mmCIF file of C-alpha atoms in Angstrom:
data_model
loop_
_atom_site.group_PDB
_atom_site.id
_atom_site.type_symbol
_atom_site.label_atom_id
_atom_site.label_comp_id
_atom_site.label_asym_id
_atom_site.label_seq_id
_atom_site.Cartn_x
_atom_site.Cartn_y
_atom_site.Cartn_z
ATOM 1 C CA UNK A 1 246.824 84.893 -1.988
ATOM 2 C CA UNK A 2 250.247 83.497 -1.178
ATOM 3 C CA UNK A 3 250.302 81.720 -4.533
ATOM 4 C CA UNK A 4 249.441 85.007 -6.266
ATOM 5 C CA UNK A 5 252.204 86.839 -4.413
ATOM 6 C CA UNK A 6 254.748 84.189 -5.404
ATOM 7 C CA UNK A 7 253.824 84.651 -9.078
ATOM 8 C CA UNK A 8 254.086 88.438 -9.061
ATOM 9 C CA UNK A 9 257.107 90.056 -10.716
ATOM 10 C CA UNK A 10 259.709 91.689 -8.476
ATOM 11 C CA UNK A 11 258.543 95.225 -9.334
ATOM 12 C CA UNK A 12 255.026 94.372 -8.159
ATOM 13 C CA UNK A 13 256.273 92.778 -4.955
ATOM 14 C CA UNK A 14 258.314 95.933 -4.338
ATOM 15 C CA UNK A 15 255.257 98.114 -5.002
ATOM 16 C CA UNK A 16 253.327 96.144 -2.371
ATOM 17 C CA UNK A 17 255.634 97.571 0.299
ATOM 18 C CA UNK A 18 254.077 101.016 -0.194
ATOM 19 C CA UNK A 19 250.599 100.905 1.401
ATOM 20 C CA UNK A 20 249.410 103.713 -0.904
ATOM 21 C CA UNK A 21 250.466 102.047 -4.162
ATOM 22 C CA UNK A 22 247.709 100.790 -6.479
ATOM 23 C CA UNK A 23 249.128 97.289 -6.109
ATOM 24 C CA UNK A 24 248.987 97.420 -2.316
ATOM 25 C CA UNK A 25 245.472 98.822 -2.355
ATOM 26 C CA UNK A 26 244.441 96.060 -4.768
ATOM 27 C CA UNK A 27 245.969 93.388 -2.531
ATOM 28 C CA UNK A 28 244.146 94.815 0.495
ATOM 29 C CA UNK A 29 240.915 94.675 -1.473
ATOM 30 C CA UNK A 30 241.650 91.067 -2.438
ATOM 31 C CA UNK A 31 242.260 90.094 1.199
ATOM 32 C CA UNK A 32 238.762 91.313 2.063
ATOM 33 C CA UNK A 33 237.078 89.295 -0.692
ATOM 34 C CA UNK A 34 234.992 86.658 1.102
ATOM 35 C CA UNK A 35 235.174 84.376 -1.948
ATOM 36 C CA UNK A 36 238.873 84.690 -2.821
ATOM 37 C CA UNK A 37 239.645 81.139 -1.707
ATOM 38 C CA UNK A 38 237.018 79.817 -4.133
ATOM 39 C CA UNK A 39 238.417 81.503 -7.255
ATOM 40 C CA UNK A 40 240.725 79.579 -9.579
ATOM 41 C CA UNK A 41 244.266 80.964 -9.753
ATOM 42 C CA UNK A 42 243.728 82.730 -13.088
ATOM 43 C CA UNK A 43 240.728 84.621 -11.698
ATOM 44 C CA UNK A 44 242.634 85.648 -8.574
ATOM 45 C CA UNK A 45 245.368 87.092 -10.792
ATOM 46 C CA UNK A 46 242.834 88.688 -13.105
ATOM 47 C CA UNK A 47 240.934 90.320 -10.250
ATOM 48 C CA UNK A 48 244.204 91.599 -8.784
ATOM 49 C CA UNK A 49 245.271 93.073 -12.141
ATOM 50 C CA UNK A 50 241.897 94.759 -12.657
ATOM 51 C CA UNK A 51 241.832 96.091 -9.087
ATOM 52 C CA UNK A 52 245.360 97.478 -9.590
ATOM 53 C CA UNK A 53 244.159 99.108 -12.812
ATOM 54 C CA UNK A 54 241.175 100.584 -10.931
ATOM 55 C CA UNK A 55 243.263 102.068 -8.125
ATOM 56 C CA UNK A 56 245.991 103.324 -10.482
ATOM 57 C CA UNK A 57 243.437 105.221 -12.589
ATOM 58 C CA UNK A 58 241.400 106.668 -9.709
ATOM 59 C CA UNK A 59 238.458 104.344 -10.205
ATOM 60 C CA UNK A 60 236.414 105.975 -7.474
ATOM 61 C CA UNK A 61 236.093 108.977 -9.790
ATOM 62 C CA UNK A 62 234.967 107.050 -12.886
ATOM 63 C CA UNK A 63 231.619 107.807 -14.479
ATOM 64 C CA UNK A 64 228.739 105.515 -15.451
ATOM 65 C CA UNK A 65 229.362 102.483 -13.318
ATOM 66 C CA UNK A 66 226.229 102.529 -11.196
ATOM 67 C CA UNK A 67 224.699 99.347 -12.616
ATOM 68 C CA UNK A 68 227.838 97.183 -12.592
ATOM 69 C CA UNK A 69 230.355 98.743 -10.228
ATOM 70 C CA UNK A 70 233.993 97.749 -10.263
ATOM 71 C CA UNK A 71 235.413 96.039 -7.198
ATOM 72 C CA UNK A 72 232.119 94.435 -6.326
ATOM 73 C CA UNK A 73 232.650 91.247 -4.357
ATOM 74 C CA UNK A 74 229.183 90.118 -5.393
ATOM 75 C CA UNK A 75 229.865 90.371 -9.139
ATOM 76 C CA UNK A 76 232.257 88.353 -11.226
ATOM 77 C CA UNK A 77 234.849 90.735 -12.662
ATOM 78 C CA UNK A 78 233.574 89.886 -16.137
ATOM 79 C CA UNK A 79 230.360 91.649 -15.118
ATOM 80 C CA UNK A 80 232.027 94.847 -13.943
ATOM 81 C CA UNK A 81 231.196 97.858 -16.074
ATOM 82 C CA UNK A 82 232.832 98.194 -19.480
ATOM 83 C CA UNK A 83 231.902 100.152 -22.604
ATOM 84 C CA UNK A 84 232.392 97.040 -24.688
ATOM 85 C CA UNK A 85 229.488 96.232 -26.991
ATOM 86 C CA UNK A 86 230.004 92.540 -26.289
ATOM 87 C CA UNK A 87 230.793 90.448 -23.224
ATOM 88 C CA UNK A 88 234.424 91.188 -22.276
ATOM 89 C CA UNK A 89 235.351 87.619 -21.270
ATOM 90 C CA UNK A 90 235.705 84.229 -22.876
ATOM 91 C CA UNK A 91 235.626 81.251 -20.513
ATOM 92 C CA UNK A 92 235.908 83.682 -17.589
ATOM 93 C CA UNK A 93 239.061 85.341 -18.933
ATOM 94 C CA UNK A 94 239.143 89.013 -19.893
ATOM 95 C CA UNK A 95 239.933 89.603 -23.533
ATOM 96 C CA UNK A 96 238.428 93.039 -24.072
ATOM 97 C CA UNK A 97 238.311 96.118 -21.906
ATOM 98 C CA UNK A 98 236.786 99.345 -23.147
ATOM 99 C CA UNK A 99 236.338 102.259 -20.790
ATOM 100 C CA UNK A 100 235.598 105.216 -23.032
ATOM 101 C CA UNK A 101 234.221 108.407 -21.511
ATOM 102 C CA UNK A 102 234.855 107.172 -17.977
ATOM 103 C CA UNK A 103 237.019 110.068 -16.809
ATOM 104 C CA UNK A 104 240.167 107.937 -16.558
ATOM 105 C CA UNK A 105 243.274 109.784 -15.487
ATOM 106 C CA UNK A 106 246.767 108.999 -14.214
ATOM 107 C CA UNK A 107 249.298 106.445 -15.421
ATOM 108 C CA UNK A 108 249.153 102.680 -15.744
ATOM 109 C CA UNK A 109 251.541 100.678 -13.601
ATOM 110 C CA UNK A 110 253.730 98.053 -15.258
ATOM 111 C CA UNK A 111 251.246 95.271 -14.516
#
């Protein structure tokens, strides 16, 4: 995760100081991932960005994610729930994210 931290923009590094920020909560989640050392760098960054998105938009309150819950360590992030009618990733990289009717609320951070 040190390599990820070094690549983060200054505003994200500053947000990590606040333990309640979505970025800090996402980093804490990443630290607990038993497989984080096995992920390639792009997937570590992608998982961090998606976890930040989740925490920023109150993901615990989202609807319809029982079958493929977000922030599952057991699932690849490409298999987390999305409303997309097709697989959201190409070569393991997210290129589509649809979360209609999920009860999203709040504001997106700069990430």
